[in-house]
XYZ file of C-alpha atoms in Angstrom:
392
model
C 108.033 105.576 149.808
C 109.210 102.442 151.293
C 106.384 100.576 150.205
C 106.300 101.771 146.360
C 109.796 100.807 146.094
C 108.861 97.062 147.754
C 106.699 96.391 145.067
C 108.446 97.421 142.306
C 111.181 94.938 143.473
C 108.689 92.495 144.251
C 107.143 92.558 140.184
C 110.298 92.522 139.093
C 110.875 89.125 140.912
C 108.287 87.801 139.770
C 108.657 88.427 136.242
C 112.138 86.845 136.593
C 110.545 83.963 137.673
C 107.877 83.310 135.389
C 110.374 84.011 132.641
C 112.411 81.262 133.873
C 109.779 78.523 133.827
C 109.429 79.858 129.982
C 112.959 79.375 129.299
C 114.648 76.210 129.436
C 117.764 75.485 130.973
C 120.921 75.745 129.423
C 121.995 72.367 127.700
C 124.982 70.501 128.825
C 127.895 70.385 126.222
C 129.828 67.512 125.693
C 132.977 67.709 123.690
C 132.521 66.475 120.046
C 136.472 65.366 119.846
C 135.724 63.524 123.034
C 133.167 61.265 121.859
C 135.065 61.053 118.286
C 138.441 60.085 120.305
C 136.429 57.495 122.397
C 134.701 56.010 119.201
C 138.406 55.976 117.741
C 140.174 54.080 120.529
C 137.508 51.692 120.384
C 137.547 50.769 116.930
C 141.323 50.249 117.759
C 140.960 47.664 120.199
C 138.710 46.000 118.125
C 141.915 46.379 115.438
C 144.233 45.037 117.572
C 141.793 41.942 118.895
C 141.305 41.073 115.041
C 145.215 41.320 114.461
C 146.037 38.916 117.769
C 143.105 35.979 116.425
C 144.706 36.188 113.058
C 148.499 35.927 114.447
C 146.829 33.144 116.586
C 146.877 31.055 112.914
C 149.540 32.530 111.295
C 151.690 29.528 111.233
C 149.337 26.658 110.540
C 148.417 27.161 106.891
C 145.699 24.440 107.301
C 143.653 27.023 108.885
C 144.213 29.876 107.045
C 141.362 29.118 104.684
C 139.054 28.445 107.667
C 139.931 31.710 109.094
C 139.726 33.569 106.039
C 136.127 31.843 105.609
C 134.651 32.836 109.052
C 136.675 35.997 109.367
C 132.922 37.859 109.856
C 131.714 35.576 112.586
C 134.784 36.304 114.248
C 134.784 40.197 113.763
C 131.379 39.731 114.930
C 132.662 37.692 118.117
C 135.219 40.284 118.970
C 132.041 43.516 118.657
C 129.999 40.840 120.664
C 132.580 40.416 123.687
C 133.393 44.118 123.674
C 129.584 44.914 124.305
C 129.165 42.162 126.204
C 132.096 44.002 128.772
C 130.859 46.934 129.020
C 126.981 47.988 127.520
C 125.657 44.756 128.662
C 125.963 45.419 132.350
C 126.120 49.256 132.136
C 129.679 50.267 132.114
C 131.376 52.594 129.968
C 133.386 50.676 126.936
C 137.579 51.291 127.219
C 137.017 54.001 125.060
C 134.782 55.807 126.909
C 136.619 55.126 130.151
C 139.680 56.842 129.248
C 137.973 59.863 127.678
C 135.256 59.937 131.238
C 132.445 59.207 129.129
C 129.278 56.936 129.929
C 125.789 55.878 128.086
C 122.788 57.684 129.214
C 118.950 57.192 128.815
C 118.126 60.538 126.936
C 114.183 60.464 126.775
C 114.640 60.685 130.608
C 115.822 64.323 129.969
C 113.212 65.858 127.747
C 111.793 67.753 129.769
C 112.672 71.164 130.288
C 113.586 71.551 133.568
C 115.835 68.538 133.291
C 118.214 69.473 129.810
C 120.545 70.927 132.311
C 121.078 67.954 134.765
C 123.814 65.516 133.931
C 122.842 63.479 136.090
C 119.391 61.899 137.363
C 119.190 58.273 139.767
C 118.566 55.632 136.973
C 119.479 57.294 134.126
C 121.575 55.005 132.440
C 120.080 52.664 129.199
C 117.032 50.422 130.422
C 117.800 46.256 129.675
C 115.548 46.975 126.076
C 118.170 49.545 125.279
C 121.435 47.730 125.511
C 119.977 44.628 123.567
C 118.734 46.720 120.983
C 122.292 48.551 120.718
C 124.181 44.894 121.235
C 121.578 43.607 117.760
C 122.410 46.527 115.946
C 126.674 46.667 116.272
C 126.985 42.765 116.165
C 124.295 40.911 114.567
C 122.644 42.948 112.260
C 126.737 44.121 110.544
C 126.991 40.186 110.440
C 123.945 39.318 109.045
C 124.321 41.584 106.439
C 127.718 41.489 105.440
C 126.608 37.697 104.521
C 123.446 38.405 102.805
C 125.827 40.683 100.763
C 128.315 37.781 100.343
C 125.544 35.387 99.159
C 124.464 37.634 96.479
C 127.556 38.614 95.006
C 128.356 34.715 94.781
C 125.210 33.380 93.585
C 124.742 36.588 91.044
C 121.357 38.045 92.397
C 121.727 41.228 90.362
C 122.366 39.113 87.106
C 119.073 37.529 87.233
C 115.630 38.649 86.190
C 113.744 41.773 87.326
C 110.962 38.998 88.677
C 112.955 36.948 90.491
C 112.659 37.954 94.391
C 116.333 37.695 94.741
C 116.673 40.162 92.132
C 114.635 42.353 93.859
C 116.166 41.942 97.524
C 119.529 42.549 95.847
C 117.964 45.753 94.403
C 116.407 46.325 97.648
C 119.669 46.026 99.505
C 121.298 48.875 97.286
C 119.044 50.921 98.036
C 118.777 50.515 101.599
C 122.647 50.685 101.905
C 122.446 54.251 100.111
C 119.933 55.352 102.365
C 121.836 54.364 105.252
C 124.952 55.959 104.102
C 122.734 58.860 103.899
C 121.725 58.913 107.053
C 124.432 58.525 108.653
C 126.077 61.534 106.614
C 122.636 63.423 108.128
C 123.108 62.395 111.488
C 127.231 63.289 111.516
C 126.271 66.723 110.869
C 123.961 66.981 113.411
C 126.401 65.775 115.817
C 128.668 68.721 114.457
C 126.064 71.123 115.256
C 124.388 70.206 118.827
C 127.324 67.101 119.741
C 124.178 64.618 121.427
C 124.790 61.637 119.309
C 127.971 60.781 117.822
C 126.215 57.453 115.655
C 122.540 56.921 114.008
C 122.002 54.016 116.207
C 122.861 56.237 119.450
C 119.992 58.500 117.912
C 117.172 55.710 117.204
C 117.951 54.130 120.679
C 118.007 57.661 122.222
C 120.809 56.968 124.410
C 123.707 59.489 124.314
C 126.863 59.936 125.708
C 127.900 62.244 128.861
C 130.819 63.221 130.852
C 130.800 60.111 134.072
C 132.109 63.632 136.268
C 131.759 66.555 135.382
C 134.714 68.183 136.779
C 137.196 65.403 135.827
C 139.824 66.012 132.918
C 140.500 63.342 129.696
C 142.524 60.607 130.482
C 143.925 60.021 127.423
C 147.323 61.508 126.450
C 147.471 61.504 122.594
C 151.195 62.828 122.350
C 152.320 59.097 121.500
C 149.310 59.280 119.132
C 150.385 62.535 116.991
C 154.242 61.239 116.776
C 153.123 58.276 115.561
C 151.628 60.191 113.178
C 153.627 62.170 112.093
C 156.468 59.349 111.858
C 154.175 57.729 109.381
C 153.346 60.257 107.146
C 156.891 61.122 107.158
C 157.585 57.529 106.077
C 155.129 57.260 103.920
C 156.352 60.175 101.746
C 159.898 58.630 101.646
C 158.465 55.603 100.272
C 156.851 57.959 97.528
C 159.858 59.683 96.757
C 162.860 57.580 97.543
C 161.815 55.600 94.605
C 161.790 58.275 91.651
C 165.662 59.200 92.968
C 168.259 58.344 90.310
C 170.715 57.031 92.565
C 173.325 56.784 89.545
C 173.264 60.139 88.928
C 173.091 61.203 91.893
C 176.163 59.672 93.029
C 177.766 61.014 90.098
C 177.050 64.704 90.502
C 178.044 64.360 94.051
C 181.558 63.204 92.868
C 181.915 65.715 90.399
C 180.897 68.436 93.176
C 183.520 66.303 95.815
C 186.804 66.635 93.511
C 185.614 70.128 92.365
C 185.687 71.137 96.043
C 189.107 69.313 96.322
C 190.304 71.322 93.719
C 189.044 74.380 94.755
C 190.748 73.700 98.247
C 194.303 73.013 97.068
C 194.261 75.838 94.634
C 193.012 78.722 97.027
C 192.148 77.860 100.307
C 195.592 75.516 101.292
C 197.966 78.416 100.012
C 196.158 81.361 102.173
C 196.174 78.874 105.435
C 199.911 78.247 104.577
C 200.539 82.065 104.306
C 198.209 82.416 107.201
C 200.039 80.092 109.191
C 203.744 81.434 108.565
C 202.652 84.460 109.196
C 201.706 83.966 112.667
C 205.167 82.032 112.846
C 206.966 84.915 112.171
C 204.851 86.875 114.840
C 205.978 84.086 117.008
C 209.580 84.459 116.836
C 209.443 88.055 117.121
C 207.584 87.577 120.220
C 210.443 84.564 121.404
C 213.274 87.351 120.456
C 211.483 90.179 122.506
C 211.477 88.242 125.563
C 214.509 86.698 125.034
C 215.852 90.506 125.249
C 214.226 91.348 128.018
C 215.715 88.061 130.043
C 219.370 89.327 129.179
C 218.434 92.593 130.743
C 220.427 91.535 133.963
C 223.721 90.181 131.574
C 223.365 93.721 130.696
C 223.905 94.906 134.078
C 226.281 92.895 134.500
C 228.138 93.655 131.731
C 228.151 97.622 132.952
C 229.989 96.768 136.081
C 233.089 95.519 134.210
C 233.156 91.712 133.954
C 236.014 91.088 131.669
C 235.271 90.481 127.967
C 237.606 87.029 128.011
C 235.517 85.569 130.600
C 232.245 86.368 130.000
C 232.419 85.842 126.004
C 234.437 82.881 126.151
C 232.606 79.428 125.576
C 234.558 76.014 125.470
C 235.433 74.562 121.814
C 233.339 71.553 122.293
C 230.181 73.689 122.781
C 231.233 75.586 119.082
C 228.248 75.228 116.160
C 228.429 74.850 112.841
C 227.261 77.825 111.860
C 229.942 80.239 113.353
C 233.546 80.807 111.543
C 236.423 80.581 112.885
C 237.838 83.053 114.743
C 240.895 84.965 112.728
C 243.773 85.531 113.939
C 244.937 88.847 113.262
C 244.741 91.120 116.195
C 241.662 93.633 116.913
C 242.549 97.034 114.657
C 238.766 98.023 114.623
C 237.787 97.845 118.294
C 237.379 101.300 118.650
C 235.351 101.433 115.542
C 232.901 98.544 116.439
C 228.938 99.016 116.237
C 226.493 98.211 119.009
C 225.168 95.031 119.209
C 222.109 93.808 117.131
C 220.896 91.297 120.502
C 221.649 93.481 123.592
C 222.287 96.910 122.093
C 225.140 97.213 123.529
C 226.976 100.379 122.446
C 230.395 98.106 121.393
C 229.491 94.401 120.783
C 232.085 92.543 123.186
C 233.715 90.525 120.650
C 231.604 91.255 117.877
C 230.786 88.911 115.452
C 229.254 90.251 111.982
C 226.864 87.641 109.992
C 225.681 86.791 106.856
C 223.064 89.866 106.802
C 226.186 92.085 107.648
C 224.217 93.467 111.566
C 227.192 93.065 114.652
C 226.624 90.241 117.305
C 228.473 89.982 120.488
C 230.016 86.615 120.669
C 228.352 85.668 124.199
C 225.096 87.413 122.899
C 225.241 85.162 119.162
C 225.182 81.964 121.209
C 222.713 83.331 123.855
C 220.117 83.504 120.588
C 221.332 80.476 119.197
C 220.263 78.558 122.159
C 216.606 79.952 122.581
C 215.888 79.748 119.111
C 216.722 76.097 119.582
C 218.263 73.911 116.658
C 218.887 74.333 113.499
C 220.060 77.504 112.142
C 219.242 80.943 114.073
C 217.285 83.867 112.932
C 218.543 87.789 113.211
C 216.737 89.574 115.732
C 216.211 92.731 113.173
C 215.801 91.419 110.092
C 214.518 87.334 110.231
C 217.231 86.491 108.112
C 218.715 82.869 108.890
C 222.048 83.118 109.811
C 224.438 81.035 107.986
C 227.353 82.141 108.629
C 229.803 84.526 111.170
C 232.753 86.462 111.072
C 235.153 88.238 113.898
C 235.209 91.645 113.128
């Protein structure tokens, strides 16, 4: 039993195996936005070097025209040092550094058991390799940017169809159309499998792979996307600023501004005055209601039969205007006298009557005249100013 089972494991072993020298191993992936990103920041630098030589003449005019003349040698310089840093001696370019990228010798992988590795000792681009790559991004963009320049001066494709000049100049357009071609082809490719990001990476058959494999990108691109973002804002105010009629624009808004003036003083001012007296008189009523309840204790003390004369009485320089002289007639109506409208006294001690005919004891009359402060006092039931007072 033991046995039977033992080789049934044992075949099915052994077709794993031979199945795996069949199959090849799984290919390495390397980031497509990686590589682009690394192309990108590269073709920056080489931005920024071409802005710094031409800021290097930008205030001697007698060189402008030189510089302006040998502008492609010097483009080519700049590509030149650039591979000359890094390719040359087998280092990754800044681009590549900050996005852990290096050059590798593909045909060293083609085998099978090796599309897997990312690694292998002496993999990188043999000496054949990197001149072939430094030809092809400096000297051969140079070279023809001035065969192009020489033909468009000397009017090659104006001359006749048996002239050899003619016929490069026909020969170039064709070429250039094939190569745009090409590298249209070979972009997406490196869309679909992401081995060579450029045609020339593909006829030198050197790609680019991760320097560790476990490492993250260096580069941050938040700077990157609000720059951006700040320019295509920018640029759409530059669009639109322009087709504003500033005029009319400042007209409407002060037609709208006086319309909303208007609109304040006619509806809005009047309900915030209302509001706001209101919320006075709520006030006052609140000041009298406490005011009441701090002559509680006068009350009291007016129970236990302090005299009238004394406790009423006030001295004549301390008299306001708005209380009448006393008459002199003598007191007929005391026993007929209301309570009073301030303490509630059952008989007002002295009682006063106002304007808005309610009964006031004398002491109580200036008690509310002095908490309500100057000017002339309100009633405590009705918030009627009191103008006048009379001894009942």
């Amino acid at each position: 039993m033991w046995s039977a089972e033992l080789e049934r494991e044992a075949e099915s072993v052994s077709l794993d195996i031979r199945h795996g020298e069949r199959s090849p191993l799984s290919k390495i992936d390397i980031t497509r936005v990686s590589q682009l990103d690394a192309e990108m920041l590269d073709n920056e630098l080489l931005a920024l070097l071409k802005t710094q030589s031409q800021d290097i003449f930008k205030h001697l005019p007698q060189y402008q025209g030189v510089v302006a003349r040998y502008q492609p040698e010097i483009n080519a310089f700049l590509r030149g040092m650039l591979w000359f840093l890094a390719l040359r001696v087998n280092k990754p370019s800044p681009g590549d550094e900050l996005s852990n990228l290096r050059y590798r010798n593909e045909s060293l992988f083609d085998a099978s058991f090796k599309k897997g590795l990312m690694k292998l000792p002496n993999d990188a681009p043999t000496r054949v390799q990197r001149l072939l790559h430094g030809v092809a991004t400096v000297l051969v963009p140079l070279g023809w940017e001035r065969l192009r320049e020489l033909s468009m001066i000397n009017h090659w494709s104006a001359l006749e169809e048996d002239d050899w000049r003619y016929q490069i100049c026909i020969l170039m357009g064709k070429l250039e159309k094939f190569w745009l071609v090409a590298t249209l082809g070979n972009f997406l490719a490196f869309f679909y499998n992401g081995r060579y990001r450029s045609l020339v990476d593909r006829l030198l058959c050197i790609r680019a792979v991760y320097q560790k494999a476990e490492a993250h990108r260096a580069a941050s691109f938040d700077f990157i996307n609000q720059q951006l973002l700040y320019d295509g804002f920018s640029e759409m105010l530059m669009c639109l600023l322009p087709l504003v009629d500033w005029v009319k624009l400042r007209r409407v808004s002060m037609k709208w501004y006086k319309s909303a003036l208007l609109f304040y003083g006619l509806h809005v001012y009047p309900r915030f005055t209302k509001l706001y007296k209101f919320f006075e008189r709520v006030y006052r009523r609140y000041k009298k209601k406490r005011a009441r309840h701090s002559n509680s204790s006068l009350e009291n003390e007016a129970d236990e039969g302090y005299s009238s004369d004394s406790s009423c009485a006030l001295d004549d320089d301390e008299e306001y205007e708005f209380v009448d002289q006393v008459d002199d007639q003598p007191d007929t109506t005391s026993s007929l006298n209301p309570s009073c409208s301030f303490c509630h006294r059952e008989r007002a001690c002295v009682p006063f009557v106002t304007n808005c005919q309610h009964v006031y004891c004398y002491y109580c009359l200036k008690v509310s005249q002095l908490q309500q402060g100057p000017g002339d006092p309100v009633c405590a039931l009705c918030d009627e100013l009191i103008t006048s007072s009379v001894r009942l």
